[in-house]
Short mmCIF file of C-alpha atoms and ligand atoms in Angstrom, two decimals:
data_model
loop_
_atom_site.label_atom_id
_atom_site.label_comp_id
_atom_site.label_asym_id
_atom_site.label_seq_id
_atom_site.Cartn_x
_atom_site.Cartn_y
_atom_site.Cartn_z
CA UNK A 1 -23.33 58.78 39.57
CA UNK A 2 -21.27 57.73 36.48
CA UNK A 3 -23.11 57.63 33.25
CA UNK A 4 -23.83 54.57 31.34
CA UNK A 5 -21.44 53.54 28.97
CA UNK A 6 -21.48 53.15 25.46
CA UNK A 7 -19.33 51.41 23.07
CA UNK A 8 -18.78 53.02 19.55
CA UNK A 9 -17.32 51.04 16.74
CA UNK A 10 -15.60 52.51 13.99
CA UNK A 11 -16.04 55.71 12.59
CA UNK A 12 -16.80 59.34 13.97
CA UNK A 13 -20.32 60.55 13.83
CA UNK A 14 -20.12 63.05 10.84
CA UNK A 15 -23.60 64.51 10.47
CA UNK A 16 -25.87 64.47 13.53
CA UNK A 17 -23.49 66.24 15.89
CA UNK A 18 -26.64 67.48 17.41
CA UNK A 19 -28.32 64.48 18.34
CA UNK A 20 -24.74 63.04 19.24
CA UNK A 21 -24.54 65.39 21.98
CA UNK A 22 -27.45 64.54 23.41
CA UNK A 23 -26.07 60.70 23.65
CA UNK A 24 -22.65 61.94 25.14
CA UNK A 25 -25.13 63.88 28.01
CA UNK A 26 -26.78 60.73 29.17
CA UNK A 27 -23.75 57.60 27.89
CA UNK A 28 -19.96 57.76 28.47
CA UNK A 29 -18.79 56.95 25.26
CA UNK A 30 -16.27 54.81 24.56
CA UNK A 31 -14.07 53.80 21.11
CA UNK A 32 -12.58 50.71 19.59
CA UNK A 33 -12.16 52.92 16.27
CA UNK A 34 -10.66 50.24 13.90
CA UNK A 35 -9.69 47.18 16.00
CA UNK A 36 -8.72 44.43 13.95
CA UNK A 37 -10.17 40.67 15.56
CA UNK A 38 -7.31 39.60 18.05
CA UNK A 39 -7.07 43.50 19.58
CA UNK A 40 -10.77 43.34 19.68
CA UNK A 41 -11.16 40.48 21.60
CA UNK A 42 -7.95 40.91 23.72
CA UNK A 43 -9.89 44.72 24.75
CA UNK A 44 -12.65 42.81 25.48
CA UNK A 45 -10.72 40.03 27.69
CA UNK A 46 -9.28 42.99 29.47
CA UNK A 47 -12.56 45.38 30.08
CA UNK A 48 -11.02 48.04 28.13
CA UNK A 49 -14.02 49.19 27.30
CA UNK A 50 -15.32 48.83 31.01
CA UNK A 51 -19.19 47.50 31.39
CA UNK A 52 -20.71 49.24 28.08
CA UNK A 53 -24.62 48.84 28.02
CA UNK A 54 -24.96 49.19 24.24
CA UNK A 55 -22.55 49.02 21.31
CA UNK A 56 -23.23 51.50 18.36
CA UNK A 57 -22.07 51.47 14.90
CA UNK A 58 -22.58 54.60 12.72
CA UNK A 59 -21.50 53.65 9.43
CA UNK A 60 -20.66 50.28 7.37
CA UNK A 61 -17.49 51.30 6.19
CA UNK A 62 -15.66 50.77 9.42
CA UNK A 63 -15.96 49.43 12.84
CA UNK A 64 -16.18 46.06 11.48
CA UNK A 65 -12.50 45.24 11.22
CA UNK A 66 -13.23 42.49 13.70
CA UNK A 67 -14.94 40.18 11.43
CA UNK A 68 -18.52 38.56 11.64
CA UNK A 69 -20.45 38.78 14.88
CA UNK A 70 -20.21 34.93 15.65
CA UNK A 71 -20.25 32.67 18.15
CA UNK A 72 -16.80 33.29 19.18
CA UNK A 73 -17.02 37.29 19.60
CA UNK A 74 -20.47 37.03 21.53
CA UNK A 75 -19.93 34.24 23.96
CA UNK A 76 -16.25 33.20 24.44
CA UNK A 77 -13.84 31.63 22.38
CA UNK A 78 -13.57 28.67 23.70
CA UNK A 79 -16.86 27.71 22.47
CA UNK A 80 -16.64 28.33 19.15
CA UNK A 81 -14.89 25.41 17.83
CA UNK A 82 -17.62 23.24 19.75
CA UNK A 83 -20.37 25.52 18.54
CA UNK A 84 -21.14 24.22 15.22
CA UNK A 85 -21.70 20.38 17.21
CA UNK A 86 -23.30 21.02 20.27
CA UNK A 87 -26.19 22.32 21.95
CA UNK A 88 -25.69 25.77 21.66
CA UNK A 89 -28.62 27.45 24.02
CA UNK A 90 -27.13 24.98 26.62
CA UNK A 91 -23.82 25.96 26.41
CA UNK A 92 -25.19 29.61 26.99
CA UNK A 93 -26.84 29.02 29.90
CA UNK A 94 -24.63 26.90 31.56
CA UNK A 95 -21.74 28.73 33.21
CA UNK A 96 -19.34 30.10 30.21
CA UNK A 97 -18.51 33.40 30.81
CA UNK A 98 -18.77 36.13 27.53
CA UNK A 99 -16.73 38.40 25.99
CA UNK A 100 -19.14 41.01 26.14
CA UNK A 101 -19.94 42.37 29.95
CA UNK A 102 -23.39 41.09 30.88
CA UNK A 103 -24.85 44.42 30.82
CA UNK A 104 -25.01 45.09 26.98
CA UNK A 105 -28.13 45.11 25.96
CA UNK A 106 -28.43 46.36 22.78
CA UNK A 107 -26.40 46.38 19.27
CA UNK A 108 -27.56 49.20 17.20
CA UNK A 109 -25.63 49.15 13.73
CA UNK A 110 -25.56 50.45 10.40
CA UNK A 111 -26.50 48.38 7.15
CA UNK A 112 -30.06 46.66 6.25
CA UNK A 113 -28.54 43.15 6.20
CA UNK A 114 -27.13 41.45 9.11
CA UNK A 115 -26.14 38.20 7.52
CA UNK A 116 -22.57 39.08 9.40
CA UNK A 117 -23.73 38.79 12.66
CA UNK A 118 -24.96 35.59 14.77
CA UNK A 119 -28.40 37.56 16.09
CA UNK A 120 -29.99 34.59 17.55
CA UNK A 121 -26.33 34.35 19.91
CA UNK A 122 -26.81 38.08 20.54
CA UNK A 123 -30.76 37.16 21.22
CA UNK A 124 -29.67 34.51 24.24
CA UNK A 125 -27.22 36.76 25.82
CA UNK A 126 -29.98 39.16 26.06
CA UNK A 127 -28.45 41.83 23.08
CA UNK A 128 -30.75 43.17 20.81
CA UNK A 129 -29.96 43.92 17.58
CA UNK A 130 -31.12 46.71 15.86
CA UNK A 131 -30.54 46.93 12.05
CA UNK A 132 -31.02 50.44 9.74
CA UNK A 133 -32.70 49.36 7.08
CA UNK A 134 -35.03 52.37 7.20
CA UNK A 135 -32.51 54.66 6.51
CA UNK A 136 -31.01 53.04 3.29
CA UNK A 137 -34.35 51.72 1.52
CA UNK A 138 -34.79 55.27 -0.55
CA UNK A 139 -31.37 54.51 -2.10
CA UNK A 140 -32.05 50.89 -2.39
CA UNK A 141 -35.06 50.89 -3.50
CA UNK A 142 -33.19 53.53 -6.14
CA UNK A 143 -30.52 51.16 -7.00
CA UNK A 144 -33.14 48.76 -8.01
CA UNK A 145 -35.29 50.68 -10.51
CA UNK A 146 -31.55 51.20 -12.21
CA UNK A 147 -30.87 47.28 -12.71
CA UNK A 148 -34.68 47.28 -13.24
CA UNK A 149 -34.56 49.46 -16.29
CA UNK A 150 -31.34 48.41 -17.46
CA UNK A 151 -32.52 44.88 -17.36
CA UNK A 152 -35.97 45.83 -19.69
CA UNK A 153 -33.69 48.31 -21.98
CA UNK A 154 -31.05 46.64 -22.49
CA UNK A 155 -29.26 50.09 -21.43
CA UNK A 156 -25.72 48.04 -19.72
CA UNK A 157 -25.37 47.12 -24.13
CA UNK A 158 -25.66 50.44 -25.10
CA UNK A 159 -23.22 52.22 -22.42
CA UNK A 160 -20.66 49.83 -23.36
CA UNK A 161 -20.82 50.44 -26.77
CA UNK A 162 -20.79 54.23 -26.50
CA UNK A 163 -18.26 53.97 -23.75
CA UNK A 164 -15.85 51.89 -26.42
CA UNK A 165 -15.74 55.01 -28.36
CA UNK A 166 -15.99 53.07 -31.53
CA UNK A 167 -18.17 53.81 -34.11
CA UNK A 168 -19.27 50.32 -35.44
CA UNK A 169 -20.00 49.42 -31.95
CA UNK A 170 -21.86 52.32 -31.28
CA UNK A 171 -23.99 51.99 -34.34
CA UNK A 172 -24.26 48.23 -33.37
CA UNK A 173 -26.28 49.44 -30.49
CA UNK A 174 -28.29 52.05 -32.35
CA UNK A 175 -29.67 49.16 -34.47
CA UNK A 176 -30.31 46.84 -32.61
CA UNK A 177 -30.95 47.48 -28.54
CA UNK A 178 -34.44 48.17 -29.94
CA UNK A 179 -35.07 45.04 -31.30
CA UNK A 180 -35.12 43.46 -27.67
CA UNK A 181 -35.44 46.12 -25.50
CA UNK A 182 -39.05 46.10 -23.64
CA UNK A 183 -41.15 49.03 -21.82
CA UNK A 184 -41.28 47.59 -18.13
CA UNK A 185 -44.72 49.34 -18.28
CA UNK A 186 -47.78 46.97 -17.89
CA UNK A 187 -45.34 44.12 -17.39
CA UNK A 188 -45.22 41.83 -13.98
CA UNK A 189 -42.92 42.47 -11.16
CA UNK A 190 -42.04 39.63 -8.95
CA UNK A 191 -40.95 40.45 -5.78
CA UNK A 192 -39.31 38.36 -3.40
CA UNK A 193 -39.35 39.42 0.15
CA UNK A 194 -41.83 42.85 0.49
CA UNK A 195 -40.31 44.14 3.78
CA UNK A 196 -39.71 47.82 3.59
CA UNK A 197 -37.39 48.01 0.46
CA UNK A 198 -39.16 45.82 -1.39
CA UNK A 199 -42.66 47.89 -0.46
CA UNK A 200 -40.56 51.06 -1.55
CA UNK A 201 -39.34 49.22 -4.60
CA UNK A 202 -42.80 48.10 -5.22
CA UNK A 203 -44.55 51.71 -4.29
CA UNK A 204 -41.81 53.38 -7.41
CA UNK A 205 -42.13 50.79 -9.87
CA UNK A 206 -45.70 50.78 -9.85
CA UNK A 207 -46.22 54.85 -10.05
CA UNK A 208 -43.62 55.13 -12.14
CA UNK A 209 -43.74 52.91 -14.93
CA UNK A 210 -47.66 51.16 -14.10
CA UNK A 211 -45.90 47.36 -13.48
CA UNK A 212 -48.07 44.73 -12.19
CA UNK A 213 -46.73 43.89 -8.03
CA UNK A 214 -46.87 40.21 -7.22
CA UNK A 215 -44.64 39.28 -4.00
CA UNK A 216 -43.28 35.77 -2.26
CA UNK A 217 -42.76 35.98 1.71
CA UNK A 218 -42.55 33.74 4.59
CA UNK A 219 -45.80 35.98 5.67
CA UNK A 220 -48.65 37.70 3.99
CA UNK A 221 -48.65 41.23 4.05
CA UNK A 222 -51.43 43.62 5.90
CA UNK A 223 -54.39 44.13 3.16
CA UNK A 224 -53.22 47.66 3.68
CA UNK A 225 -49.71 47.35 2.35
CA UNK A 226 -51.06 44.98 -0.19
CA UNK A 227 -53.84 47.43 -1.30
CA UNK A 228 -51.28 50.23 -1.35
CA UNK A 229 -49.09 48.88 -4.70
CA UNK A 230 -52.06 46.76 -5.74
CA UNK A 231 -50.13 43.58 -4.46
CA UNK A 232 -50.84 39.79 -5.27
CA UNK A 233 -49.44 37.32 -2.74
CA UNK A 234 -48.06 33.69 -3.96
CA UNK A 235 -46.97 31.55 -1.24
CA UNK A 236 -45.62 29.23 -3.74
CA UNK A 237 -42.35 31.10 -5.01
CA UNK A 238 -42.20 29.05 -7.55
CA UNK A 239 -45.35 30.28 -8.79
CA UNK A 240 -44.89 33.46 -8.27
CA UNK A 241 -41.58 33.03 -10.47
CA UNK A 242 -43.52 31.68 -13.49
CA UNK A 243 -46.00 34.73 -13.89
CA UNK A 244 -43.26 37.67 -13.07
CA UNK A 245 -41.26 39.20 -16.52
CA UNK A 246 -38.96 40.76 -13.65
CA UNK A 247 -37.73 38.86 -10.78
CA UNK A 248 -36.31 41.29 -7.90
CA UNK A 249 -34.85 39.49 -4.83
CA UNK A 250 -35.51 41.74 -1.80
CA UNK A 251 -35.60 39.01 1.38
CA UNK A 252 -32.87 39.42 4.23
CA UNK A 253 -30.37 36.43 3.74
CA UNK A 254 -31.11 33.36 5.96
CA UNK A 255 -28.28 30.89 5.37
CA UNK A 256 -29.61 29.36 2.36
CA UNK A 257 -30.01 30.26 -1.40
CA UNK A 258 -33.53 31.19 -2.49
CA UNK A 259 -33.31 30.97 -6.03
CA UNK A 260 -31.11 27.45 -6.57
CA UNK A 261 -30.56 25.82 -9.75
CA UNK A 262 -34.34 23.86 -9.43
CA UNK A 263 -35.91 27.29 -9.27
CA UNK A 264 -34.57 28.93 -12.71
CA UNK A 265 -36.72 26.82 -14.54
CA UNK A 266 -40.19 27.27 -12.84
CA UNK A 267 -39.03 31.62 -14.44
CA UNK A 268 -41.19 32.73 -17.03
CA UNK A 269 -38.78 32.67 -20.16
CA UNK A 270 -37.27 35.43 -20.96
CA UNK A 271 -37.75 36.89 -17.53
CA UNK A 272 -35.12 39.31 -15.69
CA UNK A 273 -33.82 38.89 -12.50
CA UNK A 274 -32.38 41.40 -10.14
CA UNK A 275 -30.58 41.03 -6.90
CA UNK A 276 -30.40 43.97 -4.48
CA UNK A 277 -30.57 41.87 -1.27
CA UNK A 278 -27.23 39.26 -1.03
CA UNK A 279 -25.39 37.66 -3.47
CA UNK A 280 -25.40 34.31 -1.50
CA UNK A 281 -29.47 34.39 -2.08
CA UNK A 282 -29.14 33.46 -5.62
CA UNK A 283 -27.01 30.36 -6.90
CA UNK A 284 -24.56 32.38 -9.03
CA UNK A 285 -23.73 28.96 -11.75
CA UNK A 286 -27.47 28.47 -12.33
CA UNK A 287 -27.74 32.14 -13.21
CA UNK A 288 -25.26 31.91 -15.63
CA UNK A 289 -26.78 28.82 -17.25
CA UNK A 290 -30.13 30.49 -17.33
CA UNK A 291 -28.34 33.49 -19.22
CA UNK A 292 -26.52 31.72 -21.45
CA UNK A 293 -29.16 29.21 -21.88
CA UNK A 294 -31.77 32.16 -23.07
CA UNK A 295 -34.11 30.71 -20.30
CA UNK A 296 -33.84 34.38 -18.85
CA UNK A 297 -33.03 37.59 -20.72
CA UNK A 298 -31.16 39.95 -18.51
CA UNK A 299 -30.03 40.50 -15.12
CA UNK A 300 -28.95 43.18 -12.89
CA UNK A 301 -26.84 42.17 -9.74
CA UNK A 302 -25.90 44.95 -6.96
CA UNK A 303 -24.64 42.10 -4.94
CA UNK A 304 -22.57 39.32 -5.80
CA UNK A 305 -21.69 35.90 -4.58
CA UNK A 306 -18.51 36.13 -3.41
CA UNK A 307 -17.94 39.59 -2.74
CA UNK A 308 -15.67 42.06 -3.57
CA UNK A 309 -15.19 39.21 -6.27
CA UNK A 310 -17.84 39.23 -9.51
CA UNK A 311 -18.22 35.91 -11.70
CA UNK A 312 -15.88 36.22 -14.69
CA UNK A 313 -18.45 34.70 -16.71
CA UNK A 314 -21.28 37.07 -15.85
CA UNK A 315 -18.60 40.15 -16.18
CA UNK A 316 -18.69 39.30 -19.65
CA UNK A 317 -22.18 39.55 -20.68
CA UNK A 318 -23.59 42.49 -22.01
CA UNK A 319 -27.55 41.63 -20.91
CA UNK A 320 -25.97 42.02 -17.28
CA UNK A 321 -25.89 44.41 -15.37
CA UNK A 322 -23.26 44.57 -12.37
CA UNK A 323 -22.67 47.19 -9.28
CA UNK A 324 -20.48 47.10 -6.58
CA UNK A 325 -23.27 46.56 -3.74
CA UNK A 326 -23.66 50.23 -3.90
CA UNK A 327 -27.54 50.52 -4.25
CA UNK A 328 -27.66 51.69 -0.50
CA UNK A 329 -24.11 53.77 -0.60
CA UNK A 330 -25.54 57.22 -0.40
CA UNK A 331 -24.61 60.59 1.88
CA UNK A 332 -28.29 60.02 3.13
CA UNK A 333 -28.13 56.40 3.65
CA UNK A 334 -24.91 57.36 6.19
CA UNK A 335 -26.75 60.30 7.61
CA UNK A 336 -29.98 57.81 8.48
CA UNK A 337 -27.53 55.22 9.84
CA UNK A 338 -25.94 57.31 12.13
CA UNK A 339 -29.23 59.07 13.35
CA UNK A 340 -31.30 55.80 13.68
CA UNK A 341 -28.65 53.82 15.57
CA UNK A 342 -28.34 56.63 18.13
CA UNK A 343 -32.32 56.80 18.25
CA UNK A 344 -32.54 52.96 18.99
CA UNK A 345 -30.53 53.22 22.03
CA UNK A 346 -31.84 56.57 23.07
CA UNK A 347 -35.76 55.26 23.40
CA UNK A 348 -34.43 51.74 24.55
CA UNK A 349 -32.93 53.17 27.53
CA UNK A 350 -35.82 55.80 27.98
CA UNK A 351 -38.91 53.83 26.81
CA UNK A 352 -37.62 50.28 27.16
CA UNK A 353 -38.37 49.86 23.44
CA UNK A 354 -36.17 49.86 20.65
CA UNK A 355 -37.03 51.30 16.72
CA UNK A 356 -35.70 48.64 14.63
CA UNK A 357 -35.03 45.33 16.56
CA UNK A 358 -34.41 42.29 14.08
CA UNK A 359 -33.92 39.40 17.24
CA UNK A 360 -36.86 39.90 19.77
CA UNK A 361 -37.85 36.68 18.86
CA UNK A 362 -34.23 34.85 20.46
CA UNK A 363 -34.55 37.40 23.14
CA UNK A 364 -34.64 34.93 26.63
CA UNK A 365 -35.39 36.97 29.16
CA UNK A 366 -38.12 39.76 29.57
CA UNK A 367 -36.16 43.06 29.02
O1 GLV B 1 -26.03 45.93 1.75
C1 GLV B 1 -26.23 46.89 2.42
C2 GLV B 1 -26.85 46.85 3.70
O2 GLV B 1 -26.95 45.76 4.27
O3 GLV B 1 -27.24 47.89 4.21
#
């Protein structure tokens, strides 16, 4: 009997070549390596890629030449232009056929966020999606306590002016970073969204430098994750905002901003915010008036709003710290992608269970 196929995007596995040969015993796999959109979807029209029961994607830097998982790659393009205006579980279940073969069942992919793929479409054709977040939140989580500290030290000042190589500004910095700088120990930590980077976040900035962990989330937290960083749960974010001296924003994005212009002012003045999750979570023009207005005294941004461009205005600010969403970009991030997207599929197809679904909820039928 032929094996069960499986579709590989992008890259070559490059560091579990053990556990990769186990998947090649039990999956034909197959590769799209870096097919832009139209190829894509013309491979697809055509079965290229014959009747793949999973599609697997070992590492962020490629296999998504094709563009955002919408609409138009998951069920057919035809519906896409219609898709924004109609009903769209009914046009699922009535008869339009889908690019992808009916028997995929499961997307396993590299990367914590998912805001580029439609996983409620992927939920009602039956795909589940399976993000890696587990495997990047030690570097995440990393990333943060950098724009943290930078944020309370006003560290970002102080490289500059040593990396200008010019005396005066160097001894500008000497005199006078300590004059606003602040210990983040025994101050508040606000964090938005305690899923498991924010819990790691939380776990490092409360051993390691004693902060105080308040959180926001759509849901409370077990009393044993709470109990673990000493946790305090608002379900008002905007109170949550006026009590924290550091703001970290940690949630998943969900097509809408959750710190808008209306939400800078409920911040404590003179509070820092950091943004490791997305840059569309956090209304970039408010930010800049609340740093140039002195309503907030720092920020640190991994992400940014319009990505791979950064806001002129916030380039220019010293009390701003900026990265080029790196936080999660480590060797062991990619090893943990590659490993936990081959695991996923390996125990779906053997225990019926996936590690790290994100969509079970738009999931129709009983898998
Ligand atoms: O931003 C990085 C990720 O989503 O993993």
């Amino acid at each position: 009997m032929s094996k069960p196929i499986i579709l590989q995007l992008g890259d070559d596995i490059k560091w579990n070549h053990e556990l990769y040969a186990k998947l090649r015993d039990k999956f034909a796999i197959r590769r799209s390596y870096s097919m832009d959109r139209a190829e894509f979807k013309a491979a697809l029209e055509r079965k290229d890629f014959g009747d793949f029961v999973a599609m697997f994607r070992p590492f962020w830097n490629t296999g998504g030449e094709m563009g955002n998982w919408d609409a138009e790659l998951i069920i057919k393009s035809f519906v896409s232009s219609s898709f924004e205006h109609s009903g769209f579980l009914d046009l699922l279940t009535s008869n339009c056929s889908s690019l992808l073969p009916t028997s995929c069942r499961i997307f396993t992919s590299a990367g914590a966020g998912f805001d580029w793929v439609d996983t409620k479409a992927l939920g009602a054709r039956n795909i589940i999606y399976c993000n890696s977040a587990a495997a990047c939140t030690e570097s995440v989580a990393d990333g943060a306590i950098w724009l943290l500290l930078s944020t309370f030290r006003a560290f970002t000042w102080s490289a500059a002016c040593a990396r200008s190589a010019d005396p005066a500004q160097f001894l500008d910095a000497t005199r006078n970073t300590g004059s606003l700088a602040r210990n983040p120990n025994g101050h508040t930590l606000g964090i938005i969204g305690l899923g498991k980077i924010g819990f790691r976040l939380a776990q490092k900035a409360h051993a390691a430098f004693g902060m105080k962990i308040i959180y926001n989330d759509i849901r409370r937290m077990p009393q044993e994750v709470e109990a673990a960083v000493d946790a305090e749960y608002y379900s008002s974010l905007d109170a949550m905002l006026g009590l924290s001296d550091c703001v970290v924003v940690a949630t998943p994005f969900a097509g809408h901003k959750v710190l808008n212009a209306n939400n800078f002012p409920a911040m404590k003045p003179g509070a820092r915010l950091v943004n490791i999750a997305r840059g569309k979570c956090v209304d970039e023009d408010a930010l800049v008036d609340a740093l140039e207005s002195g309503r907030i005294s720092a920020a640190g941004l991994d992400v940014h709003y319009n990505e791979p461009h950064v806001n002129k205005k916030l380039a220019k600010m010293s009390n701003v710290e900026l990265l080029s969403h790196t936080t999660g970009a480590t060797v062991d991030s990619h090893m943990g992608f590659e490993r936990l997207g081959m695991e996923n599929i390996l125990q779906f197809f053997e225990i019926g269970k996936a590690i790290s679904p994100v969509n079970l909820e738009w999931i129709k039928a009983s898998l």
